[in-house]
Structure formats: C-alpha cells, structure tokens
mmCIF file of C-alpha atoms in Angstrom:
data_model
loop_
_atom_site.group_PDB
_atom_site.id
_atom_site.type_symbol
_atom_site.label_atom_id
_atom_site.label_comp_id
_atom_site.label_asym_id
_atom_site.label_seq_id
_atom_site.Cartn_x
_atom_site.Cartn_y
_atom_site.Cartn_z
ATOM 1 C CA MET A 1 95.536 86.847 -82.393
ATOM 2 C CA THR A 2 96.592 90.454 -81.469
ATOM 3 C CA ASP A 3 93.928 92.886 -81.847
ATOM 4 C CA THR A 4 95.986 94.803 -84.572
ATOM 5 C CA LEU A 5 96.025 91.818 -86.339
ATOM 6 C CA ALA A 6 92.424 91.490 -86.081
ATOM 7 C CA LEU A 7 92.217 94.866 -87.198
ATOM 8 C CA ARG A 8 94.030 94.477 -90.076
ATOM 9 C CA LEU A 9 92.865 91.370 -91.214
ATOM 10 C CA ARG A 10 89.185 92.663 -91.204
ATOM 11 C CA LEU A 11 90.217 95.556 -93.446
ATOM 12 C CA ALA A 12 91.912 93.315 -96.178
ATOM 13 C CA LEU A 13 88.648 91.245 -96.181
ATOM 14 C CA GLY A 14 86.765 94.513 -97.240
ATOM 15 C CA GLY A 15 83.156 93.287 -98.353
ATOM 16 C CA ALA A 16 84.067 89.628 -98.360
ATOM 17 C CA ALA A 17 82.943 89.197 -94.707
ATOM 18 C CA GLU A 18 82.903 90.486 -91.747
ATOM 19 C CA LEU A 19 84.973 88.826 -89.174
ATOM 20 C CA GLY A 20 83.857 86.680 -85.836
ATOM 21 C CA ASP A 21 85.742 84.681 -83.244
ATOM 22 C CA GLU A 22 88.931 82.377 -83.792
ATOM 23 C CA LEU A 23 88.656 78.661 -83.862
ATOM 24 C CA PRO A 24 91.005 76.048 -83.212
ATOM 25 C CA ALA A 25 92.999 75.309 -85.980
ATOM 26 C CA LEU A 26 97.025 73.150 -86.477
ATOM 27 C CA GLY A 27 99.816 73.738 -89.001
ATOM 28 C CA GLY A 28 99.993 77.198 -88.951
ATOM 29 C CA ILE A 29 96.274 78.007 -90.011
ATOM 30 C CA ARG A 30 94.146 80.519 -88.538
ATOM 31 C CA VAL A 31 90.055 79.503 -88.548
ATOM 32 C CA PHE A 32 87.618 81.804 -87.645
ATOM 33 C CA THR A 33 83.867 82.268 -88.130
ATOM 34 C CA GLY A 34 82.456 85.359 -89.966
ATOM 35 C CA ARG A 35 79.143 86.402 -91.593
ATOM 36 C CA ALA A 36 78.105 88.045 -94.504
ATOM 37 C CA ARG A 37 78.146 92.119 -95.026
ATOM 38 C CA GLY A 38 74.719 93.212 -93.747
ATOM 39 C CA GLU A 39 73.685 90.006 -91.617
ATOM 40 C CA PRO A 40 72.532 90.378 -88.231
ATOM 41 C CA PRO A 41 75.394 90.089 -85.538
ATOM 42 C CA GLY A 42 75.511 86.376 -84.285
ATOM 43 C CA THR A 43 75.034 84.937 -87.541
ATOM 44 C CA VAL A 44 77.851 82.564 -88.931
ATOM 45 C CA SER A 45 77.521 81.906 -92.228
ATOM 46 C CA ARG A 46 81.020 81.931 -93.562
ATOM 47 C CA THR A 47 84.486 80.138 -92.559
ATOM 48 C CA ILE A 48 87.759 82.318 -93.058
ATOM 49 C CA ILE A 49 90.946 80.462 -93.508
ATOM 50 C CA LEU A 50 94.306 82.530 -92.867
ATOM 51 C CA HIS A 51 96.959 80.270 -94.124
ATOM 52 C CA ALA A 52 100.382 80.109 -93.451
ATOM 53 C CA PRO A 53 102.901 82.522 -95.020
ATOM 54 C CA PRO A 54 104.795 80.437 -97.832
ATOM 55 C CA PRO A 55 106.324 77.883 -98.037
ATOM 56 C CA ASP A 56 104.540 76.246 -95.712
ATOM 57 C CA GLY A 57 101.398 77.818 -96.883
ATOM 58 C CA PRO A 58 100.099 78.610 -100.348
ATOM 59 C CA LEU A 59 101.020 81.775 -102.294
ATOM 60 C CA PRO A 60 97.814 84.247 -102.412
ATOM 61 C CA SER A 61 98.173 84.054 -106.276
ATOM 62 C CA ALA A 62 97.880 80.356 -106.383
ATOM 63 C CA MET A 63 95.036 79.907 -103.901
ATOM 64 C CA ALA A 64 93.177 82.605 -105.977
ATOM 65 C CA ARG A 65 93.730 80.252 -109.266
ATOM 66 C CA ARG A 66 92.555 77.337 -107.112
ATOM 67 C CA ALA A 67 89.056 79.460 -106.069
ATOM 68 C CA ASP A 68 88.852 80.495 -109.539
ATOM 69 C CA LEU A 69 88.669 76.726 -110.316
ATOM 70 C CA ALA A 70 86.245 75.647 -107.434
ATOM 71 C CA LEU A 71 83.957 78.795 -108.542
ATOM 72 C CA ALA A 72 83.722 77.427 -112.014
ATOM 73 C CA LEU A 73 82.700 73.750 -110.674
ATOM 74 C CA VAL A 74 78.763 75.210 -109.908
ATOM 75 C CA HIS A 75 78.466 71.510 -108.671
ATOM 76 C CA PRO A 76 75.332 70.424 -106.246
ATOM 77 C CA ASN A 77 78.102 68.495 -103.805
ATOM 78 C CA VAL A 78 80.637 71.283 -103.731
ATOM 79 C CA SER A 79 80.797 74.220 -101.667
ATOM 80 C CA ALA A 80 82.673 76.824 -103.848
ATOM 81 C CA PRO A 81 84.592 79.516 -101.765
ATOM 82 C CA VAL A 82 83.037 82.889 -101.957
ATOM 83 C CA ALA A 83 86.223 85.166 -101.855
ATOM 84 C CA THR A 84 90.113 85.011 -101.359
ATOM 85 C CA GLY A 85 93.042 87.369 -101.224
ATOM 86 C CA ASP A 86 96.427 88.220 -99.784
ATOM 87 C CA PHE A 87 97.033 89.567 -96.159
ATOM 88 C CA GLU A 88 100.453 90.580 -95.636
ATOM 89 C CA GLY A 89 101.561 87.569 -98.091
ATOM 90 C CA ARG A 90 99.696 85.156 -96.631
ATOM 91 C CA ALA A 91 96.495 83.829 -98.656
ATOM 92 C CA TRP A 92 93.142 84.059 -97.288
ATOM 93 C CA VAL A 93 89.739 82.692 -98.279
ATOM 94 C CA VAL A 94 86.334 82.865 -97.306
ATOM 95 C CA GLU A 95 84.008 79.704 -97.843
ATOM 96 C CA PRO A 96 80.433 79.620 -97.006
ATOM 97 C CA VAL A 97 79.405 77.335 -94.085
ATOM 98 C CA PRO A 98 77.069 75.072 -96.112
ATOM 99 C CA ALA A 99 73.317 73.664 -95.180
ATOM 100 C CA GLY A 100 73.110 70.834 -92.656
ATOM 101 C CA VAL A 101 75.263 69.366 -90.426
ATOM 102 C CA SER A 102 78.543 68.139 -90.499
ATOM 103 C CA LEU A 103 79.290 64.323 -90.861
ATOM 104 C CA ARG A 104 81.233 64.604 -87.731
ATOM 105 C CA GLU A 105 78.606 66.190 -85.738
ATOM 106 C CA ARG A 106 75.810 63.935 -86.908
ATOM 107 C CA LEU A 107 77.690 60.701 -85.973
ATOM 108 C CA ARG A 108 77.688 61.824 -82.265
ATOM 109 C CA ARG A 109 74.180 60.074 -82.370
ATOM 110 C CA GLY A 110 75.649 57.167 -84.123
ATOM 111 C CA PRO A 111 76.664 55.435 -87.025
ATOM 112 C CA LEU A 112 74.976 55.696 -90.454
ATOM 113 C CA THR A 113 72.938 52.871 -91.860
ATOM 114 C CA ALA A 114 74.375 51.031 -95.025
ATOM 115 C CA HIS A 115 72.023 52.778 -96.881
ATOM 116 C CA ASP A 116 72.631 56.312 -95.932
ATOM 117 C CA THR A 117 76.564 55.590 -95.973
ATOM 118 C CA ILE A 118 76.337 54.429 -99.734
ATOM 119 C CA ALA A 119 74.066 57.603 -100.766
ATOM 120 C CA MET A 120 76.618 59.845 -98.987
ATOM 121 C CA LEU A 121 79.534 58.161 -100.413
ATOM 122 C CA ARG A 122 77.791 58.539 -103.698
ATOM 123 C CA ASP A 123 77.420 62.706 -103.301
ATOM 124 C CA VAL A 124 80.933 62.608 -101.745
ATOM 125 C CA THR A 125 82.614 60.877 -104.751
ATOM 126 C CA ARG A 126 80.450 63.104 -107.411
ATOM 127 C CA GLY A 127 82.120 66.277 -105.663
ATOM 128 C CA ILE A 128 85.459 64.782 -105.650
ATOM 129 C CA ALA A 129 85.269 63.689 -109.216
ATOM 130 C CA ALA A 130 84.110 67.326 -110.473
ATOM 131 C CA MET A 131 87.176 68.907 -108.490
ATOM 132 C CA HIS A 132 89.653 66.267 -110.105
ATOM 133 C CA ARG A 133 88.005 66.898 -113.528
ATOM 134 C CA LYS A 134 89.331 70.548 -112.851
ATOM 135 C CA GLY A 135 92.424 69.462 -111.893
ATOM 136 C CA LEU A 136 91.638 70.302 -108.136
ATOM 137 C CA ALA A 137 92.321 67.711 -105.497
ATOM 138 C CA HIS A 138 90.544 68.467 -101.968
ATOM 139 C CA GLY A 139 93.516 67.112 -99.868
ATOM 140 C CA ALA A 140 91.489 67.391 -96.578
ATOM 141 C CA LEU A 141 88.315 65.698 -96.763
ATOM 142 C CA ASP A 142 87.497 63.931 -93.461
ATOM 143 C CA ALA A 143 83.845 64.114 -91.851
ATOM 144 C CA GLY A 144 84.080 67.651 -90.489
ATOM 145 C CA GLN A 145 84.360 68.463 -94.101
ATOM 146 C CA VAL A 146 81.165 66.560 -95.245
ATOM 147 C CA TYR A 147 77.732 68.200 -94.481
ATOM 148 C CA LEU A 148 74.600 66.433 -94.975
ATOM 149 C CA HIS A 149 71.638 68.033 -95.665
ATOM 150 C CA ALA A 150 67.748 66.912 -96.721
ATOM 151 C CA ASP A 151 69.169 67.046 -100.325
ATOM 152 C CA GLY A 152 71.965 64.941 -99.814
ATOM 153 C CA ALA A 153 75.858 65.529 -99.119
ATOM 154 C CA VAL A 154 77.822 68.165 -99.859
ATOM 155 C CA VAL A 155 82.179 68.610 -100.040
ATOM 156 C CA ALA A 156 83.175 71.880 -98.216
ATOM 157 C CA GLY A 157 87.062 73.387 -98.802
ATOM 158 C CA VAL A 158 89.143 74.527 -101.460
ATOM 159 C CA GLY A 159 90.966 72.205 -103.651
ATOM 160 C CA ARG A 160 94.831 72.179 -104.346
ATOM 161 C CA GLN A 161 96.352 71.661 -107.517
ATOM 162 C CA ASP A 162 98.070 68.449 -107.010
ATOM 163 C CA GLY A 163 97.642 65.636 -108.487
ATOM 164 C CA ALA A 164 99.357 63.165 -106.004
ATOM 165 C CA ALA A 165 96.500 64.375 -103.723
ATOM 166 C CA MET A 166 94.123 62.892 -105.459
ATOM 167 C CA ALA A 167 94.847 59.426 -104.521
ATOM 168 C CA GLY A 168 94.804 60.724 -100.807
ATOM 169 C CA ASP A 169 91.150 61.671 -101.707
ATOM 170 C CA LEU A 170 90.413 58.478 -102.615
ATOM 171 C CA ALA A 171 91.988 56.950 -99.600
ATOM 172 C CA ALA A 172 89.848 59.611 -97.573
ATOM 173 C CA ILE A 173 86.751 58.212 -98.755
ATOM 174 C CA GLY A 174 87.193 55.078 -97.506
ATOM 175 C CA VAL A 175 88.021 56.374 -94.018
ATOM 176 C CA LEU A 176 84.936 58.159 -94.462
ATOM 177 C CA ALA A 177 83.147 54.800 -95.498
ATOM 178 C CA TRP A 178 84.407 53.370 -92.160
ATOM 179 C CA THR A 179 83.772 56.303 -89.971
ATOM 180 C CA ALA A 180 80.512 56.469 -91.184
ATOM 181 C CA LEU A 181 79.496 52.756 -90.545
ATOM 182 C CA GLU A 182 81.316 52.622 -87.112
ATOM 183 C CA GLY A 183 81.003 56.020 -85.929
ATOM 184 C CA GLN A 184 84.725 56.758 -85.415
ATOM 185 C CA GLY A 185 87.457 56.279 -88.005
ATOM 186 C CA PRO A 186 89.840 53.104 -88.342
ATOM 187 C CA ASP A 187 92.436 52.873 -85.808
ATOM 188 C CA GLY A 188 95.094 51.489 -89.002
ATOM 189 C CA VAL A 189 94.274 47.363 -88.346
ATOM 190 C CA GLN A 190 93.091 46.181 -91.611
ATOM 191 C CA ARG A 191 89.745 44.233 -90.499
ATOM 192 C CA SER A 192 86.244 44.337 -91.480
ATOM 193 C CA LEU A 193 83.298 45.908 -90.468
ATOM 194 C CA ARG A 194 81.812 42.722 -89.566
ATOM 195 C CA SER A 195 84.719 41.447 -87.329
ATOM 196 C CA THR A 196 83.795 44.639 -84.759
ATOM 197 C CA GLY A 197 80.297 43.398 -84.526
ATOM 198 C CA ARG A 198 78.773 45.885 -86.755
ATOM 199 C CA ALA A 199 75.723 44.508 -88.554
ATOM 200 C CA VAL A 200 76.429 45.330 -92.092
ATOM 201 C CA SER A 201 75.914 43.015 -95.094
ATOM 202 C CA ARG A 202 79.312 40.873 -96.809
ATOM 203 C CA GLU A 203 78.593 43.339 -99.698
ATOM 204 C CA VAL A 204 78.794 46.440 -97.903
ATOM 205 C CA ASP A 205 81.571 45.292 -95.421
ATOM 206 C CA GLN A 206 83.695 43.954 -98.441
ATOM 207 C CA LEU A 207 83.481 47.658 -100.350
ATOM 208 C CA VAL A 208 84.729 49.315 -97.263
ATOM 209 C CA GLN A 209 87.482 47.004 -97.178
ATOM 210 C CA ARG A 210 88.609 47.616 -100.742
ATOM 211 C CA LEU A 211 88.226 51.154 -99.953
ATOM 212 C CA LEU A 212 90.777 51.277 -97.169
ATOM 213 C CA ASP A 213 93.237 49.105 -99.511
ATOM 214 C CA ALA A 214 95.465 51.248 -101.424
ATOM 215 C CA GLU A 215 95.917 48.165 -104.135
ATOM 216 C CA ARG A 216 92.576 47.186 -104.101
ATOM 217 C CA ARG A 217 90.285 50.575 -104.626
ATOM 218 C CA PRO A 218 89.337 52.254 -108.021
ATOM 219 C CA ALA A 219 92.730 54.469 -109.303
ATOM 220 C CA ARG A 220 90.389 57.546 -110.186
ATOM 221 C CA ALA A 221 87.204 59.000 -108.608
ATOM 222 C CA GLU A 222 85.196 58.548 -111.596
ATOM 223 C CA LEU A 223 85.840 54.660 -111.390
ATOM 224 C CA LEU A 224 84.557 54.702 -107.935
ATOM 225 C CA LEU A 225 81.424 57.052 -108.881
ATOM 226 C CA ALA A 226 80.587 54.461 -111.332
ATOM 227 C CA GLU A 227 80.977 51.466 -108.803
ATOM 228 C CA LEU A 228 78.735 53.427 -106.488
ATOM 229 C CA ASP A 229 76.058 54.309 -108.837
ATOM 230 C CA ALA A 230 76.052 50.521 -109.427
ATOM 231 C CA PHE A 231 76.104 49.470 -105.896
ATOM 232 C CA THR A 232 72.951 48.722 -104.411
ATOM 233 C CA ALA A 233 73.047 48.750 -100.592
ATOM 234 C CA PRO A 234 70.346 46.589 -98.676
ATOM 235 C CA GLN A 235 67.586 48.537 -97.817
ATOM 236 C CA ALA A 236 65.541 48.152 -94.629
ATOM 237 C CA SER A 237 62.516 46.028 -95.352
ATOM 238 C CA PRO A 238 59.106 47.238 -94.645
ATOM 239 C CA LEU A 239 58.453 45.656 -91.099
ATOM 240 C CA THR A 240 62.058 47.028 -90.203
ATOM 241 C CA ALA A 241 61.121 50.536 -91.350
ATOM 242 C CA LEU A 242 57.736 49.872 -89.401
ATOM 243 C CA VAL A 243 59.130 49.328 -86.067
ATOM 244 C CA GLU A 244 61.963 51.776 -86.804
ATOM 245 C CA GLY A 245 59.872 54.619 -87.626
ATOM 246 C CA ALA A 246 57.987 53.686 -84.785
ATOM 247 C CA ALA A 247 60.784 53.521 -82.318
ATOM 248 C CA HIS A 248 62.303 56.782 -83.446
ATOM 249 C CA GLY A 249 58.919 58.711 -83.865
ATOM 250 C CA GLY A 250 58.889 58.648 -87.192
ATOM 251 C CA ARG A 251 56.102 58.138 -89.299
ATOM 252 C CA ALA A 252 56.735 54.922 -91.411
ATOM 253 C CA VAL A 253 53.664 53.240 -90.004
ATOM 254 C CA THR A 254 51.402 55.099 -92.371
ATOM 255 C CA ARG A 255 53.841 54.548 -95.424
ATOM 256 C CA HIS A 256 53.081 51.285 -95.267
ATOM 257 C CA PRO A 257 49.508 50.770 -94.455
ATOM 258 C CA ALA A 258 49.546 47.022 -96.228
ATOM 259 C CA VAL A 259 52.268 46.136 -93.955
ATOM 260 C CA LEU A 260 50.628 47.130 -90.698
ATOM 261 C CA LEU A 261 47.278 45.287 -91.690
ATOM 262 C CA LEU A 262 49.689 42.114 -92.434
ATOM 263 C CA VAL A 263 51.150 42.604 -88.932
ATOM 264 C CA LEU A 264 48.033 43.208 -87.320
ATOM 265 C CA MET A 265 46.649 40.347 -88.877
ATOM 266 C CA ALA A 266 49.618 38.052 -87.886
ATOM 267 C CA LEU A 267 49.658 39.162 -84.196
ATOM 268 C CA ALA A 268 45.416 38.651 -84.433
ATOM 269 C CA ALA A 269 46.033 34.881 -85.608
ATOM 270 C CA LEU A 270 48.907 34.444 -82.837
ATOM 271 C CA GLY A 271 46.708 35.561 -80.205
ATOM 272 C CA PHE A 272 43.554 33.123 -81.398
ATOM 273 C CA VAL A 273 46.130 30.202 -81.217
ATOM 274 C CA ILE A 274 47.234 31.108 -78.015
ATOM 275 C CA SER A 275 43.939 31.201 -76.549
ATOM 276 C CA ARG A 276 42.781 27.808 -77.984
ATOM 277 C CA ARG A 277 45.763 26.388 -75.809
#
C-alpha cells in the first residue's frame, strides 16, 4: 500500500480506529492491525479490513447493513464489528480482536481433547445459529476465526447476507471438528479419526464423520446445536486427570484427594505384596 493510499484510508477511518501494519491477505482484501483511539502505541486491539472494489467485493452500503445486523446480535459467542464505511467505493470494516487465542494458534501446541472440542463446537455453533437467525452467514469460518478464552469460544468476522453460504458454515464446523482433534484439517479423503491413530471414542469419531458428510450432517445450525447440547463427550477419568495434571504442572492432584488416597493405598499394597515375595 502506498503512503498516499494509507493516509487516505486513515482519514476515512476517522475515529473508528488507528491504522497499523498491513497483514498478508488474499482475494483483493487488505487487512491491517489497528487500535482504538487513545490506546497506547503498539497496542493491537482491532483488525481493519479493506474489501476489494465491487463486484469482487461488497458494496459499502451492503457491508453497513451486515454490520448493523451483526451488532444487533449482542451474542456472547459472536465478536461484532466496531464500525464500517466507504473508502473510495470500497467497503471497510473494523473488528475487535477477541480475547484469548485463535484456535489456529492454539493448535500449534497440539490437538484439543474430545471434551474441549465438543465444548468449542457448541460455542461456535451457538454463534453461527444466532447469525443465521438474523439472516447472516459467516462465509469464511476457519480456525483463524475462532478464538478460545477462559469463558468459551467466540466467532470473529462479519457475516454475509447469503442463504447459500449458511450450508457452507455447517460444512466449516465439520472441518473445525476434525482440525481441533487432529491438529490439522482433513485432506479430502473421507475416513475416520480412529483410522489415523487418534485416540477418540467411536461416538466422537462418528460425530465428526457425519459433520464432514454433506448428506448426513444436520441441515440447520439450530439442529446441530441441539445435537451437540445432547452429546456427551467422554470426560477424562479422575485418575487420568490426576496423572495429566501432574504431568503438565496442573493442580489436578488437589482436586481429587480421594482418588489420590486410593492410588497411594494401591501403591502401598502393591509394594507390600512385592516385598513379601
């Protein structure tokens, strides 16, 4: 981006955000870091997206309608835009950077557990269902658009007023499920997680397979949400939690004193038997 264009975009943003550094992007979209007015230099609390000119990109008026619908959601699992506007015939939108870490960044440390994946999918599907009820589809849902924090998961990004894209959102949730459990996206070959060596239950494996299958997945986000709410992902056993907590520096030992006592008694009994041989 030339300095002149950057200056003009800064002026177009007005008080919505301070323009920061440009990030890599595809499809004629320009993406920048940013911060709210008055925040210290170096703060990154906003993402500024400059869309391609129509017809490749949305009309500024259409983007404004989408943003208004998204703002009206006021949903805990959706990160609504801060502002949108017109930059020389191109739509721009300012979105807050959600709290926590993106799923893509989290997966650099390894896959999620089945329990955490189901919890994440519930939150994502709640957010997508809320968007669908407003006539919005996300249209670009992936691991970079899902943020994880202590209170759950949040979906970032302004939706599209496109009914056909709603089916794409459901397909994207299936890809998220596989990605969260495997650590990377599916390669297009329809197979089970268990066949890849991933230690997941048959119930979880079958759920993911159905979500990846256009003919078997629920037709609407509300139906998928009802299924996920009724789904019981396998919880770690107290003994597993105890061992995993100790191995990862957690405090699981203090949460299961009775289990700890039983383990110590079993070890003591085993030691006694061995000593008598």
